[in-house]
Coordinates of C-alpha atoms in Angstrom, one line a residue:
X9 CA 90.7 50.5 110.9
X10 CA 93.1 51.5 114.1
X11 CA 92.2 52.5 117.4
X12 CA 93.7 56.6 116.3
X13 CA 92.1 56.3 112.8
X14 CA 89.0 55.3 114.4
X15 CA 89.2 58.2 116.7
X16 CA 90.3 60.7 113.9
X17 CA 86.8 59.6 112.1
X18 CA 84.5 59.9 115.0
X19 CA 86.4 63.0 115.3
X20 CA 85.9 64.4 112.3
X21 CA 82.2 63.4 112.0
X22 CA 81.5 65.2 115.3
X23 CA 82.7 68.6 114.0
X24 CA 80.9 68.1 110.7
X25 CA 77.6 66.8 112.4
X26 CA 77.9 70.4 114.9
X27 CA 79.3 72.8 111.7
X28 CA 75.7 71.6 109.6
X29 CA 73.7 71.4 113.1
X30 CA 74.6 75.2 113.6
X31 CA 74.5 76.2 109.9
X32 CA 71.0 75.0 109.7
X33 CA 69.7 76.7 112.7
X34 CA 71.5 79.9 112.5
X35 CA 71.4 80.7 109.1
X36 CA 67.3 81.0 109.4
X37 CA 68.3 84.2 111.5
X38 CA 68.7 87.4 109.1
X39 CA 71.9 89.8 109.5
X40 CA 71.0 93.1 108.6
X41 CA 74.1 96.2 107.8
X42 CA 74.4 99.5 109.1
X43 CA 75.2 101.7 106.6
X44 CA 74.7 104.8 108.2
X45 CA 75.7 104.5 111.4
X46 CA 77.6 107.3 113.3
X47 CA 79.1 104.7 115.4
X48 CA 82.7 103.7 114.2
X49 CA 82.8 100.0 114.2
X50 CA 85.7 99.4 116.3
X51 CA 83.3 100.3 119.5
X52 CA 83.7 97.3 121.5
X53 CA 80.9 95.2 122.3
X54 CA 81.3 92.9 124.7
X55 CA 79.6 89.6 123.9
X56 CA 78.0 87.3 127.3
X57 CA 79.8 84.6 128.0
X58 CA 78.0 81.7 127.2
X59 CA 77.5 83.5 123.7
X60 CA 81.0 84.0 123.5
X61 CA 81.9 80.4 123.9
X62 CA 79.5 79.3 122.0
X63 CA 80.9 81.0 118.7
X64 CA 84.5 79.8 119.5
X65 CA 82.9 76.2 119.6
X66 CA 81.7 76.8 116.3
X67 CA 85.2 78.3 115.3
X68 CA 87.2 75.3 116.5
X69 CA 84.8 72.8 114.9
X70 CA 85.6 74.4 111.4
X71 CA 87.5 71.6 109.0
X72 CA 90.0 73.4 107.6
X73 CA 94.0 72.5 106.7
X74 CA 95.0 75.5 108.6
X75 CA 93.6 76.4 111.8
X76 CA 92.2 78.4 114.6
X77 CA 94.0 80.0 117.8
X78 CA 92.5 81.2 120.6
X79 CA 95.6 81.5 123.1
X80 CA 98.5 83.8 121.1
X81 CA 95.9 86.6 120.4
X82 CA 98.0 89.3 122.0
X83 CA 100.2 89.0 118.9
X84 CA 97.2 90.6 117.0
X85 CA 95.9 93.1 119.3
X86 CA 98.5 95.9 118.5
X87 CA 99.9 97.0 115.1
X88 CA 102.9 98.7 113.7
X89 CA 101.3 102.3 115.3
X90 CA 101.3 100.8 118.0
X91 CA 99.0 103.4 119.6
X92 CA 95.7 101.8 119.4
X93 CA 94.9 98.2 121.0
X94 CA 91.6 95.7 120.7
X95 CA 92.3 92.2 121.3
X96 CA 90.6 89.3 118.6
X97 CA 88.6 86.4 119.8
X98 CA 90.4 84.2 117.8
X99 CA 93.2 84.0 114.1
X100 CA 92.5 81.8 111.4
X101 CA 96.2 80.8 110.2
X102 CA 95.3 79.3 107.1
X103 CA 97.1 76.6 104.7
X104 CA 95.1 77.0 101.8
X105 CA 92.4 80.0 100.2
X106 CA 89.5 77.6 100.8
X107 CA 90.1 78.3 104.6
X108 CA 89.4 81.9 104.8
X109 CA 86.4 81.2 102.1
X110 CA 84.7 79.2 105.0
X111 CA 85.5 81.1 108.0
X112 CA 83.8 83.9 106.2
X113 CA 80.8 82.0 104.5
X114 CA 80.3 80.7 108.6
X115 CA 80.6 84.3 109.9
X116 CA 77.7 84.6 107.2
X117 CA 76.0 82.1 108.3
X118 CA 75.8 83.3 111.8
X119 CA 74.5 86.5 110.8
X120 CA 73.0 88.9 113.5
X121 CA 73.5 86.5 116.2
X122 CA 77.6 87.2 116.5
X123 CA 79.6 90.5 116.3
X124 CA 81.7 88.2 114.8
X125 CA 84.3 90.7 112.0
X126 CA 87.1 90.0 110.2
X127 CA 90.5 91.7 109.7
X128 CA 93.4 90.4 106.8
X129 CA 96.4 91.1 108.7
X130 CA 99.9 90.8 106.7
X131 CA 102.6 92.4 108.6
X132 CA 100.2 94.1 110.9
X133 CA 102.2 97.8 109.8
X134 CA 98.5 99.9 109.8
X135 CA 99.0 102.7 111.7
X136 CA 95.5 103.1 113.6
X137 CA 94.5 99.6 114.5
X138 CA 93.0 99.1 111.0
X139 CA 94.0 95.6 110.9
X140 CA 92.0 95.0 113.8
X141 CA 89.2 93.1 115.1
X142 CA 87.9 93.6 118.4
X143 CA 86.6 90.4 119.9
X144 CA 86.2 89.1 115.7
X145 CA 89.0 86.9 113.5
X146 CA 92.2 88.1 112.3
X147 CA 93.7 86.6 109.6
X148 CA 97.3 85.7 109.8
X149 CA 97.9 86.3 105.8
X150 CA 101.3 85.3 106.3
X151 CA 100.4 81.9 106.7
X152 CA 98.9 81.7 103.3
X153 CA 102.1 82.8 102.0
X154 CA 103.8 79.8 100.3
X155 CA 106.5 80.9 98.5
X156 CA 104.5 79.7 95.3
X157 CA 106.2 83.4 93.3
X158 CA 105.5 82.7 90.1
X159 CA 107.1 84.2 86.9
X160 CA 106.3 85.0 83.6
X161 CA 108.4 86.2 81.0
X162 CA 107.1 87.6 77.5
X163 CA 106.2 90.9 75.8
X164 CA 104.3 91.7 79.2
X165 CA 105.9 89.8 81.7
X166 CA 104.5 89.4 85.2
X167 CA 105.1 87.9 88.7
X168 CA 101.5 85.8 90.2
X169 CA 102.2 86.0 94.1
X170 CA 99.8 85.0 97.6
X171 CA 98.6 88.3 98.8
X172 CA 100.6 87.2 102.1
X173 CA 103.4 87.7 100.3
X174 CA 106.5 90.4 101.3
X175 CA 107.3 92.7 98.6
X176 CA 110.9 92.0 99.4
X177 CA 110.8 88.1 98.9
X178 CA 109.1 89.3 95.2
X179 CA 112.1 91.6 94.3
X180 CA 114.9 89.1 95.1
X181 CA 112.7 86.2 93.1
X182 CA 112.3 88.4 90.0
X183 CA 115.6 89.6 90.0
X184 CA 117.3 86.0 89.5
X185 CA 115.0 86.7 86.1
X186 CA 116.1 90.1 85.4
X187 CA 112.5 91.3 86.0
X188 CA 111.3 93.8 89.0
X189 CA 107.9 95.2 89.8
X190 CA 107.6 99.0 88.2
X191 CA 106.1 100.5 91.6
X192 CA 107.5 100.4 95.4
X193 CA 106.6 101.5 98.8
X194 CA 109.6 102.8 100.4
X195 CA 109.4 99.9 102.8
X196 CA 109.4 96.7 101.2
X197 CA 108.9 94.5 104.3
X198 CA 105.0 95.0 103.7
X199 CA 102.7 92.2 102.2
X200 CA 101.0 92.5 98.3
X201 CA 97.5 92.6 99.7
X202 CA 98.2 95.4 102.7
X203 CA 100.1 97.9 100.0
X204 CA 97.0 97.2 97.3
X205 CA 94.6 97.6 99.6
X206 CA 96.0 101.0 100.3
X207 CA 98.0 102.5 97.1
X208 CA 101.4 101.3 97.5
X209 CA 103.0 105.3 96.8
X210 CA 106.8 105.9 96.3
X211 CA 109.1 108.1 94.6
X212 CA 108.3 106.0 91.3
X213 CA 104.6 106.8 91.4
X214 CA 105.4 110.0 89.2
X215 CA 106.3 108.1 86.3
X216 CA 104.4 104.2 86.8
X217 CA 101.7 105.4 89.2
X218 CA 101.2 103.7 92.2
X219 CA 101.4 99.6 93.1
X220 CA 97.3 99.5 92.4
X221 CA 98.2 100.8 88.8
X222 CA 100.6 98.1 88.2
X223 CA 98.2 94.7 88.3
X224 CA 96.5 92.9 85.9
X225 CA 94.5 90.1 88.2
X226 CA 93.6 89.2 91.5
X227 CA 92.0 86.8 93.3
X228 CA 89.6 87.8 96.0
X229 CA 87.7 86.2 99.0
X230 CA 84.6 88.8 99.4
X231 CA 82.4 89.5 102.5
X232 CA 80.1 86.5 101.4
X233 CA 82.8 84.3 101.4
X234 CA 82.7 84.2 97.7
X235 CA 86.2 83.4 95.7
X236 CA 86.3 85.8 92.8
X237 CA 89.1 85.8 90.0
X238 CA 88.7 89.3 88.6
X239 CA 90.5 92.1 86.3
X240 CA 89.9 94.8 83.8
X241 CA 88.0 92.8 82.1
X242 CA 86.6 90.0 84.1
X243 CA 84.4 90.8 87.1
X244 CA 86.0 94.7 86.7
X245 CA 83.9 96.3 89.5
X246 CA 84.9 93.9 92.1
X247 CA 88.8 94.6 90.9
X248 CA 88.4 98.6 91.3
X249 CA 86.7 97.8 94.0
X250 CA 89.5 96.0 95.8
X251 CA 92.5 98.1 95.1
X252 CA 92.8 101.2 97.2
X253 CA 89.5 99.7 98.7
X254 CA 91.4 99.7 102.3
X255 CA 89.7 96.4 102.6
X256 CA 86.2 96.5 102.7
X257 CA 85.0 94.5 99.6
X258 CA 87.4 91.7 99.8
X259 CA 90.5 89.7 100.9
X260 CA 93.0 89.4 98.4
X261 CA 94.1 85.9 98.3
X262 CA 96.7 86.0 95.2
X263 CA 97.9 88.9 92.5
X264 CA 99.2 89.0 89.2
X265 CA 101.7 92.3 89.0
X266 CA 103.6 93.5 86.3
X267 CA 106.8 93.5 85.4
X268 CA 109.7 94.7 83.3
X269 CA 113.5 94.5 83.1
X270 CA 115.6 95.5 86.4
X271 CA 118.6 97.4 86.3
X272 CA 121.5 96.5 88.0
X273 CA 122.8 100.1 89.7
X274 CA 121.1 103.7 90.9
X275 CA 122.7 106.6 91.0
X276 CA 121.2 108.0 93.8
X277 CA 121.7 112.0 94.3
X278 CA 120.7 114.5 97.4
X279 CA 120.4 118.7 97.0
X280 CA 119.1 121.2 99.1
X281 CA 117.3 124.1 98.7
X282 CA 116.1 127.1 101.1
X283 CA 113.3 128.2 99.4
X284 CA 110.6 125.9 99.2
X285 CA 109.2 127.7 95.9
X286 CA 112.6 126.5 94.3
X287 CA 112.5 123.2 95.4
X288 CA 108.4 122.5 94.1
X289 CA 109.4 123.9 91.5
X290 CA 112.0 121.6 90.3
X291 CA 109.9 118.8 91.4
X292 CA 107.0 119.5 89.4
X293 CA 109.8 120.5 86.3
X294 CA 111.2 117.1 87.0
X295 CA 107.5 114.9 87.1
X296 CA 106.5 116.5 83.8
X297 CA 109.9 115.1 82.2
X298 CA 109.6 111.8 80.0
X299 CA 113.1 110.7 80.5
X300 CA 114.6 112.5 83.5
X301 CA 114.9 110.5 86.9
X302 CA 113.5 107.1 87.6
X303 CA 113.0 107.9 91.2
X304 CA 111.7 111.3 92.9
X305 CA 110.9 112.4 96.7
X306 CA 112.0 114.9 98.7
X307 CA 111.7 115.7 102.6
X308 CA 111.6 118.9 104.8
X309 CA 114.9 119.5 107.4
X310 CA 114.8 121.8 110.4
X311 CA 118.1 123.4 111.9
X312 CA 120.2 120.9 111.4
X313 CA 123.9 122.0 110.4
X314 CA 125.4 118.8 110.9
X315 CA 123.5 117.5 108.1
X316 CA 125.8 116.7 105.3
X317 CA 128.5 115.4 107.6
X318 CA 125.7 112.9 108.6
X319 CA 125.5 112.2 104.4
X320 CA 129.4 111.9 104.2
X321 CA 129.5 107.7 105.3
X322 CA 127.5 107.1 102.2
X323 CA 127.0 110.1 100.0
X324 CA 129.8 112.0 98.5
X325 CA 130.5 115.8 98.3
X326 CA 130.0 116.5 94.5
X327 CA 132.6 119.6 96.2
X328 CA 134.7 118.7 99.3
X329 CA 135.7 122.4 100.0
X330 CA 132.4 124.1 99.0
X331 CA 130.4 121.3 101.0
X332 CA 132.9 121.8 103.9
X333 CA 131.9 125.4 103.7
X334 CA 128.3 125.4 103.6
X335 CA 126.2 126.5 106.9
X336 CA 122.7 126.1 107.2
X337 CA 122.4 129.1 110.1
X338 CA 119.0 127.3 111.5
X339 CA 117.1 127.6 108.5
X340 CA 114.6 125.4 107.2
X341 CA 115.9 123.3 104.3
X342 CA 114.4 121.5 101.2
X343 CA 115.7 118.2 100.3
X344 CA 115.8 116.8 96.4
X345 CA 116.3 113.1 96.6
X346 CA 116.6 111.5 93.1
X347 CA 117.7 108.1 91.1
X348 CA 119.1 107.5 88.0
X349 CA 118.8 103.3 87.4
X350 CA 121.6 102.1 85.5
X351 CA 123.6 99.1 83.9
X352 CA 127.5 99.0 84.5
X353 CA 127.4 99.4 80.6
X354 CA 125.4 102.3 80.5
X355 CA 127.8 104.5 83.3
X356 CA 129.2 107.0 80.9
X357 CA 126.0 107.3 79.2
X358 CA 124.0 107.7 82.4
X359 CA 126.2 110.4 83.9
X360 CA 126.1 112.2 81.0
X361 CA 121.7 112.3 81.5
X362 CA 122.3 113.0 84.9
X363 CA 124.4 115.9 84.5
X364 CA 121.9 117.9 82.3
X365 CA 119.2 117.4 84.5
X366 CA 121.0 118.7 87.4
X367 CA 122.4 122.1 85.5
X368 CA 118.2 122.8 85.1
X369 CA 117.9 122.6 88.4
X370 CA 118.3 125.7 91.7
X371 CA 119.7 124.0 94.3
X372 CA 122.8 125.1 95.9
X373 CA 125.0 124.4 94.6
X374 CA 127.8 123.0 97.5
X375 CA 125.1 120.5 98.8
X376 CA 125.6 118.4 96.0
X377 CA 125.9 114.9 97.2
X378 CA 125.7 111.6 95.4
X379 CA 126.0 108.0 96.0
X380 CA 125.9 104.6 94.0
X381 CA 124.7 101.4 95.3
X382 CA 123.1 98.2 93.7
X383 CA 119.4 98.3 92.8
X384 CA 118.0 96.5 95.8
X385 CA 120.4 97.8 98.5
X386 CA 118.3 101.0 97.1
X387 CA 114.6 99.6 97.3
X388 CA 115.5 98.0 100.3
X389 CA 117.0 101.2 102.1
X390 CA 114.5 101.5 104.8
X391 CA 115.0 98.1 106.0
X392 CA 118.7 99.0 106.9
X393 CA 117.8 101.6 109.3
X394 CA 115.1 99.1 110.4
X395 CA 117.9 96.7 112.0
X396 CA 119.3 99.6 113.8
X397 CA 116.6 100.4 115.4
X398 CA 115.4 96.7 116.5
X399 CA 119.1 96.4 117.9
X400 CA 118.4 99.5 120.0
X401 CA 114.7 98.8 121.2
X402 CA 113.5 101.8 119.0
X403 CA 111.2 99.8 116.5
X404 CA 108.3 98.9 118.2
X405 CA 107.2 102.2 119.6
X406 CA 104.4 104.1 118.9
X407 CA 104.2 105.9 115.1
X408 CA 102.0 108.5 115.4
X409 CA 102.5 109.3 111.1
X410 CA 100.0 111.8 109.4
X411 CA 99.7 111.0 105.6
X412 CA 98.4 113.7 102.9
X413 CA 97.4 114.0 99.5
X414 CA 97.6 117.8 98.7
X415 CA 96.9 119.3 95.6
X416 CA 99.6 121.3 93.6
X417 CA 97.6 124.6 93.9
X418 CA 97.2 124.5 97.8
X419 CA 100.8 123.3 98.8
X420 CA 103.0 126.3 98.9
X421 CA 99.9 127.9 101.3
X422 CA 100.4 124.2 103.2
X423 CA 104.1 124.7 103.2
X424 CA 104.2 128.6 104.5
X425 CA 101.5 127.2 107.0
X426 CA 102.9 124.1 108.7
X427 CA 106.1 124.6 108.4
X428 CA 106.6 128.4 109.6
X429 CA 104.4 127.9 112.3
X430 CA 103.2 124.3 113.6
X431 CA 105.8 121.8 112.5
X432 CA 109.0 123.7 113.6
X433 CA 111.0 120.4 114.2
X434 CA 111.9 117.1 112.6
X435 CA 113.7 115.5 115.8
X436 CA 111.2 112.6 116.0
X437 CA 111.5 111.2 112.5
X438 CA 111.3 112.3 108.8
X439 CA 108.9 114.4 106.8
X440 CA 108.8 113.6 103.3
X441 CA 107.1 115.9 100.5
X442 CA 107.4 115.2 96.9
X443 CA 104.8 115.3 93.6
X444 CA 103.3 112.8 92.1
X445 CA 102.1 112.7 88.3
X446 CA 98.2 111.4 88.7
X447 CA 97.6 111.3 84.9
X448 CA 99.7 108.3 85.1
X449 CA 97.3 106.4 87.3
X450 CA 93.9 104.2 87.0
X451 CA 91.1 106.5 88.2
X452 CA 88.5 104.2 88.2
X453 CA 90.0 102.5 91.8
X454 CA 88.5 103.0 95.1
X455 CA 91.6 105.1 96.3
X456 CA 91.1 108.6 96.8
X457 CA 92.7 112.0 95.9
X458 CA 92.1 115.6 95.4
X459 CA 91.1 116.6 92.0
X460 CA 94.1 117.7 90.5
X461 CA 96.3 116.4 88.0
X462 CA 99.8 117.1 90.3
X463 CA 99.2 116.1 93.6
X464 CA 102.0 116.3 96.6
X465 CA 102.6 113.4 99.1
X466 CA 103.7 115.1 102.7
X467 CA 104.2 112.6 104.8
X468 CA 105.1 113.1 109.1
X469 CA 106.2 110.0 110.1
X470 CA 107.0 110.6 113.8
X471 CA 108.3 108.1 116.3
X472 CA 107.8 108.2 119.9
X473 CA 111.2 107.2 121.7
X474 CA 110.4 105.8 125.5
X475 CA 110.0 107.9 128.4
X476 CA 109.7 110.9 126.1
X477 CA 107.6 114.3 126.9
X478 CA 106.6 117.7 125.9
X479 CA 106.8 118.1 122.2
X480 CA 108.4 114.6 121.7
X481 CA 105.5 112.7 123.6
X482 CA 102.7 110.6 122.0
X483 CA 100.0 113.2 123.2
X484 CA 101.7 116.4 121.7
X485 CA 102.5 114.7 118.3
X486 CA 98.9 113.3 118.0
X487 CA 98.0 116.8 118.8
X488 CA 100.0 118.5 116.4
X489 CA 98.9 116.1 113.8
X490 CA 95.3 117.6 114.7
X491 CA 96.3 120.8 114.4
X492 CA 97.6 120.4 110.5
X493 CA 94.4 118.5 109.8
X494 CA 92.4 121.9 111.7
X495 CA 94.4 124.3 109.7
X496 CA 94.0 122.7 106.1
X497 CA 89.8 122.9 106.8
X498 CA 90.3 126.5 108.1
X499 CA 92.3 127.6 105.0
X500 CA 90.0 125.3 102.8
X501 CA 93.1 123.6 101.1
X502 CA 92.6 120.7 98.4
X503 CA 93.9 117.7 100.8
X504 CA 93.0 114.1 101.2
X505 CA 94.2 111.9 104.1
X506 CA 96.7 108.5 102.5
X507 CA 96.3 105.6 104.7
X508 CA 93.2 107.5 106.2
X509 CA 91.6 107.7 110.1
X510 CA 88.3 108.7 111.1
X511 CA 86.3 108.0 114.1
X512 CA 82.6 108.6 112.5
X513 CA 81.3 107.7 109.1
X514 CA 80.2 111.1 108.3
X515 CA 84.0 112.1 108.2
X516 CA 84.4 109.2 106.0
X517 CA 81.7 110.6 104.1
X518 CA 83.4 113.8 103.3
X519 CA 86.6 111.9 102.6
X520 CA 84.7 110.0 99.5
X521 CA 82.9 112.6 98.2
X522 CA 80.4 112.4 95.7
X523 CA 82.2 108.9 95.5
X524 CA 80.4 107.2 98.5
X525 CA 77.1 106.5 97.1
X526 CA 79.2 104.1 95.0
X527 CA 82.0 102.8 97.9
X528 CA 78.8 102.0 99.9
X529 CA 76.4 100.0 97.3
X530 CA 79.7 98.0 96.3
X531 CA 80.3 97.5 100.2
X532 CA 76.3 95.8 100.5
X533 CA 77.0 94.0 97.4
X534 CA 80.4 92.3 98.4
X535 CA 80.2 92.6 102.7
X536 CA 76.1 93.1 103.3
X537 CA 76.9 92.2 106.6
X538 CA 79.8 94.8 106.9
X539 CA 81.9 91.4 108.2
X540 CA 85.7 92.8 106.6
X541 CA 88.1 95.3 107.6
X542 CA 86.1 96.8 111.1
X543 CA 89.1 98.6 112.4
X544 CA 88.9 101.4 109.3
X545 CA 85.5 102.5 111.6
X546 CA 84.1 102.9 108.0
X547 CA 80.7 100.2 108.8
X548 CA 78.9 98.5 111.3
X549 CA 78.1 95.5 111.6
X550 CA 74.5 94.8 112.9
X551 CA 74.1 92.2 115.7
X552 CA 71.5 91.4 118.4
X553 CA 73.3 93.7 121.0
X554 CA 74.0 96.3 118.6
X555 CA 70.6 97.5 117.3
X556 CA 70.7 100.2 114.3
X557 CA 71.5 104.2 115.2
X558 CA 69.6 106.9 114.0
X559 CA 71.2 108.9 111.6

């Protein structure tokens, strides 16, 4: 053996000898979970020193074929929000699933004696520092991503993919099959575990249900460190668990989504409407349609009579002279924003659909305005405006975005509400409305909704340019966000936060429902030590400096 072999061996030995020396020791000491704490878990707690160094010892000495960084933490300290910020101890980047299966099963082991948590981080775009871990481990997920997409073809094709995996790299594999996942976000630049750990809603959740309704396996790394394989039919609770579970049962190390053929075109189409009663109303005519459009949304403008010269560079006027004509006069306008997916052989065909959809509709009539591109110039939209922005500085600032779930019978009262009197302005970045069919989805997920079978996304996804102030500054937005959350409790309105904050478990208590008994016996049986996901403030975990609330 050679003098750097030699070394390698003692090397490895060493670690070995200190990873049993400390497993032994430590694991005598019980953790215990907080499950009722009012505390939300991203409360820093500073560890003493020696403590401190001791656990990154232990981190460092893991064997893995990744590894563990203690010096480029800043990179995970802030997310896409960029609003909230709590630096990790340490990330795990790791080469293989095994990794993150024993940096969990040695958080495990070290129990009560570390405030050691955990955080999957993809491509970091939460918007309230839920992918973070204050002083605990962030996983780079991207690192596990190894390009391993793997197809399927047959009666039920499907596409088996790392959950570090970007949603874009899966469209542009499938396609060179003629296959494409049935569900999008509107921003495809997102990983497979972040979306289904959410919902993964777009306009194509009215007809396929969201991205959680569209998977037939996964692979999971729990809070015990556990790798579970799991589906509808094989370890089912674990799989409901997981998707739409914002975390807090398990990592998702690998999914299996469905497919089906891709088109090659969209026929993509914008109208507007003044009266919002008009434009619900087509929506919900639309939704409840079995072969109308493929794709559905819609957003809210504000004074903006420039608007459809804005659309002229790459919509065009279904009616030069009408369109020429038409003046908002500072209303408030309702946009219809639909698809029609097409092959080239199918154009006559398609236009022909098209057409007697639109003539059901009550738009008006001169803001007809349509557009045809390829299928993933479409999906891939967001991305486009995405590059602008880097190129200008404007990407990474602070998103303060409200997202709602609002049930069919409280949105015109949402509507008359927010829009007459608190949101009077759109300058700082879109607001999108539109239905969504809920019979089409899996209700026995984690995710969830109000209680009625037509339920409205409203999304305010404001941006906060630098140096801005009054009502374009980070303060006033957050504020106004309040105030919409203040005013659907005051009017009692059917509404459930997407993507959801809270600061104390009893909110997130009235966010489940009569569903959190079951969220938090399926979080002690996958995470008893509350380990996963700390930034969602959901649990706490229990260590020696942080000694159980009362309730």
């Amino acid at each position: 053996m050679g003098l750097t072999s030699s070394l390698r061996f003692r090397r490895r030995n060493n670690k070995t000898f200190l990873r049993i020396f400390m497993i032994l020791v430590l694991s005598c000491i019980p953790g215990r979970t907080n499950l009722c704490s009012n505390h939300s878990v991203g409360t820093p707690i500073d560890l003493p020193p020696s403590n401190t160094l001791d656990i990154r010892s232990s981190l460092d000495s893991l064997n893995l074929e990744g590894y563990v960084s203690f010096d480029d933490v800043h990179n995970a300290a802030k997310d896409f929000g960029n609003i909230y910020q709590s630096r990790p101890l340490a990330i795990l980047h790791p080469r293989s699933v095994s990794d993150i299966s024993s940096m969990m099963r040695h958080i495990v082991h070290l129990g009560s004696t570390s405030n050691l948590t955990v955080a999957a981080r993809g491509h970091g775009h939460s918007l309230q520092g839920q992918a973070l871990a204050h002083q605990g481990v962030v996983i780079n997920m991207k690192s596990l991503r190894s390009h391993d997409i793997k197809i399927y073809k047959g009666r039920q094709p499907y596409v088996d993919v790392s959950g570090g995996e970007l949603w874009i790299n899966i469209l542009r594999e499938t396609l060179k099959y003629g296959l494409s996942p049935k569900s999008w976000t509107d921003y495809l630049h997102l990983t497979v575990g972040g979306t289904l750990s959410n919902a993964g809603i777009s306009g194509q959740a009215f007809k396929n249900g969201p991205q959680i309704n569209n998977v037939y396996q996964l692979e999971v790394v729990t809070g015990k460190g556990e790798v579970v394989t799991c589906s509808e039919k094989r370890n089912s609770e674990l799989f409901y668990s997981v998707l739409g579970g914002l975390g807090q049962f398990g990592i998702i190390t690998r999914a299996r989504i469905s497919l089906r053929p891709a088109p090659h075109m969209v026929k993509w189409i914008r109208v507007l409407y003044s009266e919002f009663s008009a434009f619900s109303k087509d929506q919900e005519h639309l939704i409840s349609k079995e072969n109308a459009f493929d794709y559905l949304e819609g957003f809210v403008i504000f004074n903006r009579t420039d608007l459809l010269n804005n659309w002229r560079s790459s919509f065009s006027p279904n009616d030069s002279t009408q369109a020429s004509q038409f003046k908002s006069d500072g209303k408030t306008l309702y946009c219809l924003e639909v698809a029609k997916y097409f092959n080239p052989e199918e154009a006559n065909s398609m236009n022909q659909e098209t057409e007697k959809l639109l003539s059901e509709l009550h738009y008006i009539p001169s803001t007809l305005f349509t557009s045809e591109v390829s299928y993933i110039e479409f999906l891939d939209r967001v991305h486009i405006a995405e590059k602008k922005l880097r190129a200008k500085g404007l990407w990474e600032v602070p998103h303060p975005w409200l997202n709602l779930l609002i049930s069919k019978s409280s949105i015109f009262d949402f509507a008359t509400g927010v829009f007459n009197n608190i949101v009077t302005s759109n300058n700082n970045g879109p607001i999108l409305i539109y239905p969504v069919n809920q019979s089409k989805w899996n209700k026995h997920t984690s995710m969830i909704t109000p209680n009625e079978d037509i339920l409205y996304l409203v999304a305010f996804l404001s941006s906060v340019m630098p140096n801005s102030s009054g009502k374009n500054s980070l303060e006033y937005l957050m504020k106004q966000n309040q105030r919409i959350i203040n005013f659907c409790e005051e009017k009692n309105l059917n509404v459930k936060q997407y993507l959801p904050h809270y600061e104390t478990q009893q909110e997130w208590k009235s966010h489940f429902g009569n569903k959190w008994e079951t969220f938090s016996k399926r979080k002690y049986a996958y995470d008893p030590l509350a380990i996963l996901s700390p930034g969602q403030r959901i649990f706490q975990k229990i260590t020696q400096s942080s000694p159980i609330q009362p309730i």
